[in-house]
Short mmCIF file of C-alpha atoms and ligand atoms in Angstrom, two decimals:
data_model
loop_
_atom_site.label_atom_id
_atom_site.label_comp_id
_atom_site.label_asym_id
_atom_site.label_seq_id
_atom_site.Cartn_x
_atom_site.Cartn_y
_atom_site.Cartn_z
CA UNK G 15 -33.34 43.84 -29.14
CA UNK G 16 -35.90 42.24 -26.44
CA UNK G 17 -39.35 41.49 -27.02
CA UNK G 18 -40.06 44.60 -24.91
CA UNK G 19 -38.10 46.39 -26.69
CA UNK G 20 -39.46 45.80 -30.27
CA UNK G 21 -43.15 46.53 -29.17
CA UNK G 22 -42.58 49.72 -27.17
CA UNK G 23 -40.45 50.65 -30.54
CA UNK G 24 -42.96 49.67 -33.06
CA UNK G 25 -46.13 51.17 -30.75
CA UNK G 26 -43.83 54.45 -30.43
CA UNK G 27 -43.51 54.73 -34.11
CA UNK G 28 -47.02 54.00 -34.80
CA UNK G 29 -48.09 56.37 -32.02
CA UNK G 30 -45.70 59.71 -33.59
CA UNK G 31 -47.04 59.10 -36.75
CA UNK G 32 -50.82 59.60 -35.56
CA UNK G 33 -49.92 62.07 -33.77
CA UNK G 34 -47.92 63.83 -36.39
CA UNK G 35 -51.20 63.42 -38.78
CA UNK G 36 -53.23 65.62 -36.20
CA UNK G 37 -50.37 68.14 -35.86
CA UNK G 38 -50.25 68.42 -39.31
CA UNK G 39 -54.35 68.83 -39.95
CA UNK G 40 -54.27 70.87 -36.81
CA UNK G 41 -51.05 72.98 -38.87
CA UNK G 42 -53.22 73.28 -42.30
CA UNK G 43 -56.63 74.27 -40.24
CA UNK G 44 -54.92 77.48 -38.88
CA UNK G 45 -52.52 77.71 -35.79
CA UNK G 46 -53.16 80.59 -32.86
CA UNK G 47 -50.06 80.83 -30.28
CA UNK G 48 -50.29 81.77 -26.69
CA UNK G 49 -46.80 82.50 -24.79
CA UNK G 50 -45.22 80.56 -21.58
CA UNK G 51 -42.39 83.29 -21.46
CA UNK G 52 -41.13 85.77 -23.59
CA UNK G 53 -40.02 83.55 -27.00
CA UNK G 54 -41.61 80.45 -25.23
CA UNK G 55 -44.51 79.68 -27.67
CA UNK G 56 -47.62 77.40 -26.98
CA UNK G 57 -50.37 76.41 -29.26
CA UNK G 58 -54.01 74.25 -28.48
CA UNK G 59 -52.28 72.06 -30.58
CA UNK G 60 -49.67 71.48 -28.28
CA UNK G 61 -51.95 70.30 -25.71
CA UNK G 62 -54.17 68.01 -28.28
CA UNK G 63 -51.37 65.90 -29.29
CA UNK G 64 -49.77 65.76 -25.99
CA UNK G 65 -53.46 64.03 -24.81
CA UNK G 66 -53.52 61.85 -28.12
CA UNK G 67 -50.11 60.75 -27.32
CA UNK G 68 -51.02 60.45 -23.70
CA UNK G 69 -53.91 58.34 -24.09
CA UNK G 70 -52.70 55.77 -26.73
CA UNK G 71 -49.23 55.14 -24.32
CA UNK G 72 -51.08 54.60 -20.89
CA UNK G 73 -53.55 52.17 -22.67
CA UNK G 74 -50.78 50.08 -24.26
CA UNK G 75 -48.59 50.55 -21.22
CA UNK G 76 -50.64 51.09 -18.15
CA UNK G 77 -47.30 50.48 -16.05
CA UNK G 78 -44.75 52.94 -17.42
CA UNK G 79 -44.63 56.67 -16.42
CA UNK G 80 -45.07 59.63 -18.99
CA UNK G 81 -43.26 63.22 -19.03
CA UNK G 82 -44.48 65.53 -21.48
CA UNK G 83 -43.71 69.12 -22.17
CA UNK G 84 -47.33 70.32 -21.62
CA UNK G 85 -48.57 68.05 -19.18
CA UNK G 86 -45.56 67.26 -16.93
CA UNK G 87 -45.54 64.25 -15.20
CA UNK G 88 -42.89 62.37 -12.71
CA UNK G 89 -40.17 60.10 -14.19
CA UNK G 90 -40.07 56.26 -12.94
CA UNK G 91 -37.77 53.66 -13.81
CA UNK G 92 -39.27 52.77 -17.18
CA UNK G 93 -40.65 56.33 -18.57
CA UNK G 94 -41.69 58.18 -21.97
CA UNK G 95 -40.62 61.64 -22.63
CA UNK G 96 -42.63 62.86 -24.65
CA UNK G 97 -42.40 66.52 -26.62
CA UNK G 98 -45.85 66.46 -28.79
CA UNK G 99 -44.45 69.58 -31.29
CA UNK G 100 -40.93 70.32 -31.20
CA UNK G 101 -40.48 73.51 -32.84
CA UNK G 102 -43.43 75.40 -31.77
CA UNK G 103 -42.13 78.74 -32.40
CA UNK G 104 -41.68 77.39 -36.32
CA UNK G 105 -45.24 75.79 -35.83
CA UNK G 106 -46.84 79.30 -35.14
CA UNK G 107 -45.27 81.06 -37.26
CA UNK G 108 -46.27 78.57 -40.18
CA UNK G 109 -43.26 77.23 -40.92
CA UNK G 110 -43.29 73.32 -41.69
CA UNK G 111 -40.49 72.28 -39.42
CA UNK G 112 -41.55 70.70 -36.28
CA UNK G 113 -41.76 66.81 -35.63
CA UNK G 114 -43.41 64.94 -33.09
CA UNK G 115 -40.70 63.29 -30.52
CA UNK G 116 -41.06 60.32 -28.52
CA UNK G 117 -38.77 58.53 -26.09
CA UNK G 118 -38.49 55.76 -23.84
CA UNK G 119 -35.91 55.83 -21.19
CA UNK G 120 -34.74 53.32 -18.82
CA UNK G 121 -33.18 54.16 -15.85
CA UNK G 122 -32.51 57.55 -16.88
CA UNK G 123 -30.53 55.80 -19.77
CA UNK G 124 -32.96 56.22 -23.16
CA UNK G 125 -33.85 52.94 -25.34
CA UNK G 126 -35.75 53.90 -27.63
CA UNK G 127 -35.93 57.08 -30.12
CA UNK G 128 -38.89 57.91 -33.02
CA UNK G 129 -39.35 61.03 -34.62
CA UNK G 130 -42.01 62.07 -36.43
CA UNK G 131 -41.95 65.00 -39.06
CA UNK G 132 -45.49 65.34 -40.68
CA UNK G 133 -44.69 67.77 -43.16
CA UNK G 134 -42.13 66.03 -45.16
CA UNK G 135 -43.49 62.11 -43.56
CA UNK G 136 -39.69 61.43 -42.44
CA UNK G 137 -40.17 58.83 -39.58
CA UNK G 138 -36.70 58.45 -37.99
CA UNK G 139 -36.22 55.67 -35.01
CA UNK G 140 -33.66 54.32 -33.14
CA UNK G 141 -33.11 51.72 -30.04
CA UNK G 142 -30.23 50.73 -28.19
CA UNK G 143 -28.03 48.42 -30.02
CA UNK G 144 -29.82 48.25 -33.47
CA UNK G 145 -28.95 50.89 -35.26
CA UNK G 146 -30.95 54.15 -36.72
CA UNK G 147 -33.26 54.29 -39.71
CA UNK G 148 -35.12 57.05 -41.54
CA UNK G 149 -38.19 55.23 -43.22
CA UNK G 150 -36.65 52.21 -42.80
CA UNK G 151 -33.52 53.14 -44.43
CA UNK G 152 -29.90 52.94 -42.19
CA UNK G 153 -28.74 56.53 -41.39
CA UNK G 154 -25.12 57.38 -40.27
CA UNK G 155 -23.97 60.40 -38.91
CA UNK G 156 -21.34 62.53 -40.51
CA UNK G 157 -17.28 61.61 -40.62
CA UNK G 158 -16.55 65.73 -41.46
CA UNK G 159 -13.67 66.52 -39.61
CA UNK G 160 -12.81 70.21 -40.59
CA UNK G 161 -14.53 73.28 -39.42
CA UNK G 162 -13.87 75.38 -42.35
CA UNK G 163 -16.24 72.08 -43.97
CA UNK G 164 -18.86 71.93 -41.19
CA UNK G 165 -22.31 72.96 -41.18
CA UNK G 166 -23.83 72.99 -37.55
CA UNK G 167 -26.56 74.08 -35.64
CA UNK G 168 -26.36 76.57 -32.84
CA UNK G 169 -29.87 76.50 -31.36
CA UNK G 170 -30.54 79.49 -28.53
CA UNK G 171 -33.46 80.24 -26.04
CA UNK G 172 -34.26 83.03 -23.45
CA UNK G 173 -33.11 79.89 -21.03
CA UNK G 174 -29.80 81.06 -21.94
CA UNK G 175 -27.26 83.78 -21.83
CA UNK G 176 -26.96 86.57 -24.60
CA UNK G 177 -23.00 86.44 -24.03
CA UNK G 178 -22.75 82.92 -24.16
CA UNK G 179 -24.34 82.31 -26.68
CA UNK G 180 -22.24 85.02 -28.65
CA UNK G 181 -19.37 83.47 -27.50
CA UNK G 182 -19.90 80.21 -28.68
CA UNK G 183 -21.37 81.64 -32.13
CA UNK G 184 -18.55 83.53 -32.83
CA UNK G 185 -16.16 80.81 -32.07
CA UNK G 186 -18.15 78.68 -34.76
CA UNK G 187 -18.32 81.10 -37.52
CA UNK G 188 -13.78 82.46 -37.08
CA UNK G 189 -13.29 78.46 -36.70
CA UNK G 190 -14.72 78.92 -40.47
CA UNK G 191 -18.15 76.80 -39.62
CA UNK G 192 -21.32 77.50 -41.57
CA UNK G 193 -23.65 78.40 -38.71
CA UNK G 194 -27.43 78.06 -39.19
CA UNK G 195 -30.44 77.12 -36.80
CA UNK G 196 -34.03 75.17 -37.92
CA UNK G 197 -35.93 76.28 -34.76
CA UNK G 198 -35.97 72.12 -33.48
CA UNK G 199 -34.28 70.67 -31.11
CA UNK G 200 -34.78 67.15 -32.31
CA UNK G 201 -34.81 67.78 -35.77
CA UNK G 202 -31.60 69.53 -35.57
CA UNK G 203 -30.44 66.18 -33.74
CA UNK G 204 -31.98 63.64 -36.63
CA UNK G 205 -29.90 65.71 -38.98
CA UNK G 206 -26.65 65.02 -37.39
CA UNK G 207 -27.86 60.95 -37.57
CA UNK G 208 -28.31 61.14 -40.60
CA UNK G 209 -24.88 63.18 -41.52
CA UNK G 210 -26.89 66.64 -43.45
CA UNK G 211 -25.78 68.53 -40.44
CA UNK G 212 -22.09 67.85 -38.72
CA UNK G 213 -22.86 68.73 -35.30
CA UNK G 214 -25.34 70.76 -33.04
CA UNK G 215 -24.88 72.80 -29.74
CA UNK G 216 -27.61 74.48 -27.43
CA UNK G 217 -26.29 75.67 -24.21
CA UNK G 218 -29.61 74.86 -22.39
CA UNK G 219 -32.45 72.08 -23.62
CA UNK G 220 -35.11 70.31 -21.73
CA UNK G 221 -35.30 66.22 -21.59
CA UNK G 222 -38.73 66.44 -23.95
CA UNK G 223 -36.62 68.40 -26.26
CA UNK G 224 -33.87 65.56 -27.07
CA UNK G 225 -34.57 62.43 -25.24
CA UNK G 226 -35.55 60.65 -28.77
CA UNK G 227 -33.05 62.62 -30.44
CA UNK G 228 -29.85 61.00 -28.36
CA UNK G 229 -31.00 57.34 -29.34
CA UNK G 230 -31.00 58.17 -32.64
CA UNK G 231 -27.83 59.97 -33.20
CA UNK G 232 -25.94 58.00 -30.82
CA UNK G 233 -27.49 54.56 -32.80
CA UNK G 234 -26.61 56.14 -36.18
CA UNK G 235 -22.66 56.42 -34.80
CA UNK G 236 -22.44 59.35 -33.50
CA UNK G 237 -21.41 61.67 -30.30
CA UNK G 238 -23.82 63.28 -27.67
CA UNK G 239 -22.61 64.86 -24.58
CA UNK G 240 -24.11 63.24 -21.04
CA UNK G 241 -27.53 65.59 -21.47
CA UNK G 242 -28.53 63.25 -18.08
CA UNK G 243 -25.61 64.38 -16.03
CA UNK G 244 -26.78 65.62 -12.86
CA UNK G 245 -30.10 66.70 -12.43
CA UNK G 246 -30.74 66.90 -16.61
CA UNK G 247 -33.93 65.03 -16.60
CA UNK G 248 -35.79 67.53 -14.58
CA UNK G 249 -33.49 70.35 -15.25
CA UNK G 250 -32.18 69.70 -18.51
CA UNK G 251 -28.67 70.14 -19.40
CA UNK G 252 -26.42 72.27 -22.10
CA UNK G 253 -26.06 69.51 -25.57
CA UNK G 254 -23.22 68.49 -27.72
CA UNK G 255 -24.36 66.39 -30.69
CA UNK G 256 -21.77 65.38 -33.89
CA UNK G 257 -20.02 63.12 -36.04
CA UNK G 258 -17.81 61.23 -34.03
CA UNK G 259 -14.60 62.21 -35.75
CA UNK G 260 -16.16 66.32 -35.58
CA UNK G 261 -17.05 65.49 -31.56
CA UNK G 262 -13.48 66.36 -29.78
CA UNK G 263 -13.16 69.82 -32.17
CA UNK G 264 -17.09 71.32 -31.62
CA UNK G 265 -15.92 70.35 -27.58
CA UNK G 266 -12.63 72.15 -27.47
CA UNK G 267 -13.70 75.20 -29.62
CA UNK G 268 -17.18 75.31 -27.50
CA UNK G 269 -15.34 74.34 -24.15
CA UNK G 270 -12.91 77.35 -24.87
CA UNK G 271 -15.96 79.71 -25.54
CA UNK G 272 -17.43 79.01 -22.78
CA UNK G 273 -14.24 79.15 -19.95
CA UNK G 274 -16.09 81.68 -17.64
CA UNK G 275 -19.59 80.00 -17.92
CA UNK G 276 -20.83 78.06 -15.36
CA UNK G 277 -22.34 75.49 -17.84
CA UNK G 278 -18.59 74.06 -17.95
CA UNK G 279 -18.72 72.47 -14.52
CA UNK G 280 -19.42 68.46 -14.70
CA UNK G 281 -22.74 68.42 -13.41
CA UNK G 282 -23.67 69.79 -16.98
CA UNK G 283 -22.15 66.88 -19.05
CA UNK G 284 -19.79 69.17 -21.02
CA UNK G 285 -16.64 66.44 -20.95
CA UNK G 286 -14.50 66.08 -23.81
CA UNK G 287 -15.16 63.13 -26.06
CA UNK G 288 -12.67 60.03 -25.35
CA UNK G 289 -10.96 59.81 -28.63
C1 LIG N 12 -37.94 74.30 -28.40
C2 LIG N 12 -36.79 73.64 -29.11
C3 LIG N 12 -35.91 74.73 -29.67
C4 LIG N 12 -35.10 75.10 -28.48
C5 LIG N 12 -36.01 75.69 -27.44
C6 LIG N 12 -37.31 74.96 -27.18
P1 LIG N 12 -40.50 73.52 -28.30
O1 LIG N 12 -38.92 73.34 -28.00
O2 LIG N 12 -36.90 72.64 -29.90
O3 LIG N 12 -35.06 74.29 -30.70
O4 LIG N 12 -34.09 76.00 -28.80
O5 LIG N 12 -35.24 75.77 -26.28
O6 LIG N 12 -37.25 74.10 -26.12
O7 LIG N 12 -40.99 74.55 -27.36
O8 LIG N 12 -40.64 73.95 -29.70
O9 LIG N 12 -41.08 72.18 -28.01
#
């Protein structure tokens, strides 16, 4: 790990868990939603973190560029993706499972990874090359390799087609998968790190939704599809995340779900794992 590196890491970490203290007072004063879309929740609290965030990053790093959900931005070379509550819908509805999710990405290629769940004070992080921890602790993704074993995550949005989405559901559950959803993008990600879920599959995401995610599963051992194929860092992208050994089943049974969706083509990242 560079110098670099380690700082942005350890200033990312520090950063999601202030962050994740105001989400959480901002959780236990009372929460009212607005709507972006139908199903597309957004909160004031949303936009408060996002600034906290915000603020503390462009001090300590007046040179690199920030994306966030709420506040957009433009992506440079060095940039921070930034998704200040992930899991809004569960936020508004009270439900404790939303983290705070930062990223740094290089090149379109992330680096670095922290997550940040206030409710339950799980810090997970992750940067190229040194591995993934949750509170310090070494976390490894899964080595399932049957379906009728698996538990996975199929996450869904409005983004996305009713019919593929039953498709690729029903797949899961005759393969003999147990077939749940936690409402988080990222936290359904840190699960597969850290081997309590066996894989994860949302046939459309945005970059603020996984960026931290990919370091961190990837860095605990196991698979994610190319989310930045193509134009996935302003568009986002269909994801794949599993245990490796899981990876080339979840693609073949979701790959033959999906044989009439457009999300198959290569621009979307959907290749079968190399194994
Ligand atoms: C949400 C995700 C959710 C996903 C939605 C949405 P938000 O992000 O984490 O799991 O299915 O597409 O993007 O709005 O809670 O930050």
């Amino acid at each position: 790990m560079t110098a670099d590196i380690d700082i942005r890491l350890t200033a990312g970490a520090a950063i999601a868990r202030e962050a994740g203290l105001l989400a959480r007072q901002l959780f236990n004063d009372g929460v009212t939603a607005t709507f972006k879309a139908p199903q597309d929740y957004v909160t004031e609290a949303d936009a408060k973190v996002e600034a906290l965030i915000r603020s503390r990053l462009s001090a300590l790093f007046p040179g690199d560029a920030i994306v966030g959900e709420e506040m957009g931005g433009v992506a440079a070379k060095r940039t921070w993706i930034v998704d200040p509550i992930d899991g809004t819908a569960n936020f508004a509805h009270r439900h404790p499972n939303f983290a705070v999710s930062i990223a740094c990405v290089d090149e379109h290629r992330p680096m670095i990874g922290v997550v940040y769940m206030p409710m339950t004070d799980a810090l997970y992080t992750a940067c190229c090359g040194a591995g993934a921890q949750r509170n310090g602790q070494r976390i490894a993704a899964s080595a399932c390799g049957e379906p009728s074993r698996a538990y996975v995550e199929l996450g869904y949005s409005p983004r996305s087609t009713i019919t593929d989405h039953s498709h690729v559901q029903s797949s899961l559950l005759r393969a003999g998968m147990l077939v749940r959803w936690s409402g988080s993008a990222v936290i359904s990600l840190v699960q597969v790190a850290e081997g309590s879920s066996d894989a994860y599959f949302d046939l459309h995401l945005n970059p603020w939704d996984v960026a931290a995610g990919l370091v961190i599963v990837q860095e605990a051992g196991g698979y994610t599809s190319d989310f930045f194929a193509g134009d996935g860092i302003l568009a986002g992208n269909p994801l794949l995340a599993s245990g490796a050994r899981f990876s080339p089943v979840m693609h073949d049974i979701v790959a033959a779900a999906l044989a009439n969706s457009p999300l198959l083509a290569p621009c979307h990242g959907l290749r079968r794992p190399a194994q």
